[in-house]
Tab-separated table of C-alpha atoms in Angstrom:
chain	number	residue	atom	x	y	z
A	1	MET	CA	79.810	97.584	99.862
A	2	ALA	CA	83.115	98.816	101.247
A	3	ALA	CA	85.458	98.787	98.901
A	4	LYS	CA	88.287	95.856	98.106
A	5	ALA	CA	91.679	96.559	97.922
A	6	ALA	CA	92.863	96.673	94.115
A	7	THR	CA	95.459	93.763	94.750
A	8	THR	CA	91.890	91.584	95.203
A	9	ASP	CA	92.774	88.674	92.410
A	10	VAL	CA	90.696	86.464	90.417
A	11	TYR	CA	91.327	83.712	92.352
A	12	TYR	CA	89.388	85.184	95.326
A	13	ALA	CA	86.911	86.395	93.092
A	14	LEU	CA	86.060	82.952	91.948
A	15	PHE	CA	86.501	81.113	94.802
A	16	SER	CA	83.511	83.050	96.103
A	17	TYR	CA	81.695	82.006	93.253
A	18	LEU	CA	82.637	78.188	93.511
A	19	SER	CA	82.892	77.696	97.016
A	20	ALA	CA	80.291	75.129	96.833
A	21	THR	CA	82.536	72.869	94.156
A	22	SER	CA	85.201	70.815	95.488
A	23	GLN	CA	88.360	72.034	97.191
A	24	ASN	CA	90.051	69.479	94.700
A	25	SER	CA	88.916	70.916	91.262
A	26	LEU	CA	89.372	74.360	92.592
A	27	LYS	CA	93.572	73.541	93.394
A	28	MET	CA	93.549	73.535	89.517
A	29	PHE	CA	93.337	77.366	89.972
A	30	GLY	CA	96.469	78.335	91.905
A	31	PHE	CA	98.417	79.721	89.096
A	32	LEU	CA	95.361	82.530	89.603
A	33	LYS	CA	96.643	84.380	92.515
A	34	LYS	CA	99.193	85.914	90.266
A	35	ILE	CA	96.523	87.821	88.281
A	36	PRO	CA	95.524	90.975	90.178
A	37	ILE	CA	92.222	92.684	89.504
A	38	GLU	CA	90.682	95.972	90.172
A	39	SER	CA	88.170	96.706	92.834
A	40	LYS	CA	84.710	95.785	90.974
A	41	SER	CA	82.286	97.787	94.014
A	42	ASN	CA	81.345	101.403	93.514
A	43	PRO	CA	81.181	103.761	96.483
A	44	VAL	CA	77.307	104.738	95.956
A	45	GLU	CA	76.180	101.040	96.465
A	46	ASP	CA	75.709	99.379	99.673
A	47	THR	CA	75.508	95.451	100.098
A	48	PRO	CA	71.810	95.248	99.992
A	49	LYS	CA	71.471	97.093	96.646
A	50	LYS	CA	74.737	95.081	95.236
A	51	SER	CA	72.819	91.440	96.475
A	52	GLY	CA	69.849	92.936	94.383
A	53	TRP	CA	71.438	93.842	91.515
A	54	ILE	CA	73.081	90.197	91.229
A	55	SER	CA	69.883	88.545	91.499
A	56	ARG	CA	68.054	90.775	88.823
A	57	LEU	CA	71.180	89.981	86.617
A	58	LYS	CA	70.486	86.173	87.046
A	59	CYS	CA	67.222	86.302	86.110
A	60	GLY	CA	68.081	88.373	83.091
A	61	LEU	CA	70.751	85.816	81.841
A	62	ALA	CA	68.936	82.610	83.159
A	63	ARG	CA	68.048	81.561	79.515
A	64	THR	CA	71.677	80.669	79.288
A	65	ALA	CA	72.344	79.870	82.745
A	66	ASP	CA	69.630	77.170	83.063
A	67	GLN	CA	71.568	75.095	79.705
A	68	MET	CA	75.005	75.428	80.930
A	69	SER	CA	74.171	74.195	84.388
A	70	ASP	CA	71.834	71.545	83.021
A	71	LEU	CA	75.177	70.448	80.955
A	72	PHE	CA	77.600	71.163	83.568
A	73	GLY	CA	75.407	69.526	86.171
A	74	ARG	CA	74.697	65.879	84.753
A	75	GLY	CA	78.916	65.120	86.292
A	76	GLY	CA	80.870	62.650	84.766
A	77	LYS	CA	83.863	63.182	82.873
A	78	ILE	CA	84.928	65.719	80.012
A	79	ASP	CA	84.867	64.420	76.474
A	80	ASP	CA	84.242	65.125	73.224
A	81	ASP	CA	80.343	64.611	73.237
A	82	LEU	CA	80.656	67.633	76.493
A	83	TYR	CA	82.868	69.827	74.528
A	84	GLU	CA	79.964	69.571	71.390
A	85	GLU	CA	77.320	70.228	73.434
A	86	LEU	CA	79.207	73.171	75.015
A	87	GLU	CA	80.107	74.810	71.787
A	88	THR	CA	76.014	74.694	70.764
A	89	ILE	CA	75.309	76.416	73.799
A	90	LEU	CA	77.940	79.085	73.127
A	91	ILE	CA	77.145	79.797	69.775
A	92	THR	CA	73.223	79.737	70.270
A	93	ALA	CA	74.140	81.666	72.977
A	94	ASP	CA	74.730	84.489	70.625
A	95	VAL	CA	78.847	83.906	71.648
A	96	GLY	CA	79.527	83.959	67.851
A	97	MET	CA	82.032	81.130	65.769
A	98	ASP	CA	84.923	83.404	66.473
A	99	ALA	CA	84.842	83.943	70.686
A	100	THR	CA	83.125	80.087	70.670
A	101	ARG	CA	86.752	78.383	68.376
A	102	PHE	CA	88.587	80.984	71.253
A	103	LEU	CA	86.920	79.850	74.592
A	104	LEU	CA	87.394	76.358	73.003
A	105	ALA	CA	90.459	76.202	72.451
A	106	GLU	CA	91.740	77.969	75.799
A	107	LEU	CA	89.535	75.313	77.482
A	108	ARG	CA	91.219	72.500	75.740
A	109	ARG	CA	94.451	74.056	76.449
A	110	GLN	CA	93.651	74.378	79.966
A	111	VAL	CA	92.473	70.634	80.236
A	112	LYS	CA	96.200	69.459	78.738
A	113	VAL	CA	98.052	71.278	80.764
A	114	GLN	CA	96.115	71.168	84.221
A	115	ARG	CA	94.929	67.362	83.357
A	116	LEU	CA	91.492	68.163	84.301
A	117	THR	CA	89.017	65.086	83.800
A	118	GLU	CA	85.737	66.419	85.392
A	119	ALA	CA	83.014	68.245	84.120
A	120	VAL	CA	82.955	70.848	87.114
A	121	GLN	CA	86.435	71.694	86.633
A	122	LEU	CA	85.757	72.539	83.004
A	123	LYS	CA	82.931	74.817	84.242
A	124	GLU	CA	85.239	76.392	86.183
A	125	ALA	CA	87.864	76.764	83.534
A	126	LEU	CA	85.361	78.380	81.481
A	127	ALA	CA	84.320	80.861	84.132
A	128	TYR	CA	87.805	81.675	84.326
A	129	ASP	CA	88.654	82.218	80.757
A	130	LEU	CA	85.128	84.182	80.356
A	131	ILE	CA	86.568	86.943	82.712
A	132	LYS	CA	89.758	86.870	81.406
A	133	LEU	CA	88.448	87.817	77.789
A	134	LEU	CA	85.419	90.072	79.291
A	135	LYS	CA	87.658	91.716	81.939
A	136	PRO	CA	89.027	94.818	79.330
A	137	LEU	CA	85.867	95.549	78.799
A	138	ALA	CA	84.845	96.714	82.344
A	139	GLN	CA	86.443	100.563	82.212
A	140	PRO	CA	84.419	102.438	84.425
A	141	LEU	CA	83.251	105.797	83.018
A	142	GLU	CA	85.436	108.566	83.967
A	143	THR	CA	83.786	112.052	84.078
A	144	GLY	CA	85.759	114.079	86.155
A	145	LEU	CA	88.233	115.590	83.668
A	146	HIS	CA	85.565	117.996	82.019
A	147	ASN	CA	83.192	120.581	82.850
A	148	PRO	CA	80.986	119.956	81.521
A	149	CYS	CA	81.270	116.230	80.762
A	150	VAL	CA	79.553	115.853	77.084
A	151	ILE	CA	78.045	111.967	76.705
A	152	MET	CA	76.758	111.727	73.377
A	153	LEU	CA	74.388	108.654	72.866
A	154	ALA	CA	73.932	106.902	69.532
A	155	GLY	CA	72.187	103.614	68.352
A	156	VAL	CA	69.322	102.088	66.188
A	157	ASN	CA	65.925	102.598	66.832
A	158	GLY	CA	64.384	101.190	69.409
A	159	ALA	CA	67.458	100.238	71.503
A	160	GLY	CA	66.763	102.356	74.552
A	161	LYS	CA	68.978	105.145	74.437
A	162	THR	CA	66.153	107.664	75.699
A	163	THR	CA	65.540	105.697	78.626
A	164	SER	CA	69.195	105.246	79.073
A	165	ILE	CA	69.700	108.873	79.418
A	166	GLY	CA	67.179	108.483	82.318
A	167	LYS	CA	68.652	105.912	84.400
A	168	LEU	CA	72.147	107.426	83.260
A	169	ALA	CA	70.869	111.134	84.794
A	170	LYS	CA	69.931	108.918	88.108
A	171	TYR	CA	73.021	107.009	88.085
A	172	PHE	CA	75.372	110.228	87.785
A	173	GLN	CA	73.373	112.362	90.454
A	174	GLY	CA	73.709	109.682	93.225
A	175	GLN	CA	77.402	110.042	92.582
A	176	GLY	CA	76.704	113.838	93.607
A	177	LYS	CA	76.500	115.539	90.105
A	178	SER	CA	74.571	117.626	88.522
A	179	VAL	CA	73.025	116.868	85.142
A	180	LEU	CA	71.630	118.716	82.233
A	181	LEU	CA	69.253	116.793	79.329
A	182	ALA	CA	69.536	117.459	75.131
A	183	ALA	CA	66.736	116.337	73.218
A	184	GLY	CA	68.777	115.822	70.158
A	185	ASP	CA	65.638	113.575	68.599
A	186	THR	CA	63.904	115.702	66.976
A	187	PHE	CA	62.837	113.247	64.118
A	188	ARG	CA	60.447	111.229	66.784
A	189	ALA	CA	58.208	113.638	68.652
A	190	ALA	CA	57.493	111.376	71.219
A	191	ALA	CA	61.006	111.061	72.038
A	192	ARG	CA	60.912	114.019	73.584
A	193	GLU	CA	58.066	113.811	75.394
A	194	GLN	CA	59.721	110.927	76.993
A	195	LEU	CA	62.302	112.257	77.834
A	196	MET	CA	60.878	115.514	79.305
A	197	GLU	CA	59.457	112.810	81.485
A	198	TRP	CA	62.489	111.632	82.504
A	199	GLY	CA	63.875	114.744	83.336
A	200	ALA	CA	60.990	115.522	85.376
A	201	ARG	CA	61.315	112.273	87.763
A	202	ASN	CA	65.103	113.127	87.970
A	203	ASN	CA	64.330	117.043	88.743
A	204	VAL	CA	66.700	117.722	85.819
A	205	THR	CA	66.086	120.088	82.926
A	206	VAL	CA	65.847	119.160	79.625
A	207	ILE	CA	67.197	121.554	76.383
A	208	ALA	CA	64.412	120.826	73.800
A	209	GLN	CA	62.448	121.996	70.917
A	210	GLN	CA	59.526	122.057	68.926
A	211	SER	CA	61.377	121.139	65.950
A	212	GLY	CA	64.366	122.142	64.570
A	213	ASP	CA	67.931	120.617	64.047
A	214	ALA	CA	69.119	117.895	66.680
A	215	ALA	CA	72.698	119.546	66.520
A	216	ALA	CA	70.914	122.638	67.327
A	217	VAL	CA	69.535	121.418	70.127
A	218	ILE	CA	72.328	119.864	71.748
A	219	PHE	CA	74.606	123.102	70.982
A	220	ASP	CA	71.740	125.157	72.789
A	221	ALA	CA	72.444	122.118	75.443
A	222	VAL	CA	76.325	122.261	75.802
A	223	GLN	CA	76.242	126.171	75.682
A	224	ALA	CA	73.744	126.095	78.694
A	225	ALA	CA	75.548	123.701	80.863
A	226	GLN	CA	78.577	125.514	80.406
A	227	ALA	CA	76.928	128.989	81.497
A	228	ARG	CA	74.825	126.919	84.113
A	229	LYS	CA	78.404	125.380	85.549
A	230	ILE	CA	76.917	121.881	85.023
A	231	ASP	CA	78.879	118.894	85.608
A	232	ILE	CA	77.080	116.333	82.577
A	233	VAL	CA	75.486	116.978	79.529
A	234	LEU	CA	73.665	113.647	78.215
A	235	ALA	CA	72.529	114.099	74.661
A	236	ASP	CA	69.641	111.941	73.033
A	237	THR	CA	69.904	111.593	69.237
A	238	ALA	CA	67.470	110.029	66.590
A	239	GLY	CA	68.004	106.331	66.133
A	240	ARG	CA	68.990	104.979	62.665
A	241	LEU	CA	70.340	101.992	61.169
A	242	SER	CA	74.050	101.861	60.876
A	243	THR	CA	73.058	100.544	56.534
A	244	GLN	CA	71.519	104.088	56.104
A	245	ILE	CA	74.332	106.179	54.998
A	246	HIS	CA	72.976	109.851	54.845
A	247	LEU	CA	71.432	109.122	58.430
A	248	MET	CA	75.257	108.374	59.819
A	249	GLU	CA	76.390	111.145	58.144
A	250	GLU	CA	73.831	113.559	59.771
A	251	ILE	CA	75.093	112.036	62.723
A	252	LYS	CA	78.794	112.480	62.211
A	253	LYS	CA	77.536	116.509	61.461
A	254	VAL	CA	76.110	116.404	65.049
A	255	LYS	CA	79.135	115.464	66.494
A	256	ARG	CA	81.194	118.110	64.834
A	257	VAL	CA	78.679	120.537	66.337
A	258	ILE	CA	79.155	119.645	69.269
A	259	ALA	CA	82.826	120.074	69.191
A	260	LYS	CA	82.245	123.587	68.376
A	261	ALA	CA	80.128	124.118	70.934
A	262	LEU	CA	82.619	123.323	73.078
A	263	PRO	CA	86.420	121.836	71.989
A	264	GLY	CA	87.027	118.274	72.579
A	265	ALA	CA	83.670	117.852	72.885
A	266	PRO	CA	81.979	115.186	72.917
A	267	HIS	CA	83.771	113.447	76.013
A	268	GLU	CA	82.373	110.020	75.486
A	269	VAL	CA	80.426	108.619	72.448
A	270	LEU	CA	78.245	106.144	74.038
A	271	LEU	CA	76.711	103.088	71.704
A	272	VAL	CA	72.952	101.551	73.089
A	273	LEU	CA	72.753	98.226	72.170
A	274	ASP	CA	69.678	95.803	72.637
A	275	ALA	CA	71.020	92.300	74.029
A	276	ASN	CA	67.983	90.645	72.254
A	277	THR	CA	69.506	91.704	68.220
A	278	GLY	CA	71.977	88.399	69.115
A	279	GLN	CA	75.188	88.996	66.456
A	280	ASN	CA	73.220	91.896	64.649
A	281	ALA	CA	74.920	94.454	67.436
A	282	LEU	CA	78.605	93.428	66.400
A	283	SER	CA	78.075	94.754	63.533
A	284	GLN	CA	76.302	97.989	64.799
A	285	VAL	CA	79.455	97.669	66.724
A	286	LYS	CA	81.675	98.351	64.249
A	287	ALA	CA	79.433	100.587	61.943
A	288	PHE	CA	79.240	103.226	64.768
A	289	ASP	CA	82.659	103.084	65.517
A	290	ASP	CA	83.812	104.027	62.391
A	291	ALA	CA	80.987	106.614	62.123
A	292	LEU	CA	81.924	108.221	65.415
A	293	ALA	CA	84.645	106.903	67.031
A	294	VAL	CA	82.591	104.889	70.037
A	295	THR	CA	84.055	105.249	73.028
A	296	GLY	CA	81.520	103.208	75.316
A	297	LEU	CA	78.936	100.422	74.932
A	298	ILE	CA	75.611	100.213	77.160
A	299	LEU	CA	73.843	97.128	76.591
A	300	THR	CA	70.185	97.263	77.380
A	301	LYS	CA	67.464	94.609	77.931
A	302	LEU	CA	69.143	91.927	79.937
A	303	ASP	CA	65.922	90.768	81.527
A	304	GLY	CA	65.222	87.319	81.010
A	305	THR	CA	64.668	86.891	77.137
A	306	ALA	CA	68.062	88.201	76.200
A	307	LYS	CA	70.817	85.157	75.911
A	308	GLY	CA	73.980	87.703	76.835
A	309	GLY	CA	76.922	86.065	75.002
A	310	VAL	CA	77.360	88.918	72.363
A	311	ILE	CA	79.675	90.253	74.987
A	312	ALA	CA	81.752	87.669	74.347
A	313	ALA	CA	81.906	88.053	70.818
A	314	ILE	CA	82.253	91.994	70.729
A	315	ALA	CA	85.129	91.478	73.318
A	316	LYS	CA	87.062	88.913	70.488
A	317	ALA	CA	86.075	90.904	67.556
A	318	HIS	CA	85.767	94.764	68.306
A	319	PRO	CA	86.632	95.506	71.998
A	320	ILE	CA	85.552	98.677	73.504
A	321	PRO	CA	84.358	99.546	76.894
A	322	LEU	CA	81.254	98.070	78.063
A	323	ARG	CA	80.247	101.465	80.245
A	324	PHE	CA	76.300	99.658	81.427
A	325	ILE	CA	74.402	97.106	81.595
A	326	GLY	CA	70.837	97.118	82.039
A	327	VAL	CA	68.273	94.275	82.955
A	328	GLY	CA	64.677	96.517	83.499
A	329	GLU	CA	62.902	99.102	83.366
A	330	GLY	CA	63.509	100.884	86.824
A	331	LEU	CA	65.267	104.145	87.575
A	332	ASP	CA	68.131	101.979	89.033
A	333	ASP	CA	68.599	98.822	86.556
A	334	LEU	CA	71.568	100.405	84.597
A	335	ARG	CA	74.811	99.795	86.422
A	336	PRO	CA	78.460	99.347	85.692
A	337	PHE	CA	79.554	96.253	83.927
A	338	VAL	CA	81.422	93.918	86.140
A	339	ALA	CA	82.916	91.278	83.984
A	340	GLU	CA	82.596	88.975	87.497
A	341	ASP	CA	79.424	89.252	88.440
A	342	PHE	CA	77.996	89.186	84.686
A	343	VAL	CA	79.839	85.347	84.132
A	344	ALA	CA	78.641	84.210	87.513
A	345	ALA	CA	75.064	85.246	86.080
A	346	LEU	CA	75.737	83.702	82.693
A	347	LEU	CA	76.846	80.177	83.839
A	348	GLY	CA	74.972	80.159	86.798
A	349	LEU	CA	77.468	80.111	89.247
A	350	ASP	CA	76.917	80.586	93.317
A	351	GLU	CA	77.529	83.870	94.999
């Protein structure tokens, strides 16, 4: 899809989603013209791929979108009952108490200032408030400042780290970059084999050992990448609970060893989160950030069972850039996070 000018504003972004609604209700957003947003296009994506991605994202968030569509589809006036039902939906969608209170307060303020009366107008106002809350998280991953750029992935068991590495390898290859994988999850033999399989599918080298220290494996991988002039190193690590203090200390060691192999590395520390863990994902963000100074997040498994609202909870309580979101098991099912697309899918808005 052709890149849009950087001056494209939120008004037009919302207009494209809400074109089916009345022009009268859209007039309330005239003040949005002053708020610029960055282009949300990706140079390696064309229109058909973009459309397919949006469809998959909508399917993944249908659980919450259906509730929203049912609530606002009834029409009627804005009243206390509508606010109460919306509060329940937001909380059950993993938005969390703090973010829910924040959004409701913003909605009430807009209703008062803009003199809104119809339920459909409240849906539009909610779309605006959610985009404003989530937009700061939509920061693309920059890899061109370092060669190699070393990206370390962490997270709890089962979050999807190894699978995400395979998809990231494909994504970066699509940008014309060379990739090397480091099988740093030495605790789980299946993880090494899984990463080797991803390497074969993407035709990229995997540095691995039958046994040994995770830090040593990644150290070797970084040195190999330097010698071969590889653009990006993706380093897997063993899954661990944030409450396992000794294992958290071990992953800190892995990060220190990477810095010895290449001063300044790792250049990115990505925390992989399972979207189905709800509010527990927020506690994981806090714990791993304290231990590793996390620079970005990957939210996986937005594939039909996840509620999706945890992104709002993170944005309000512990904002860290959300680099990628995943909706399935395919190689192309991991894409950069775009706030406008996500909100449209979450609220069941038209494209």
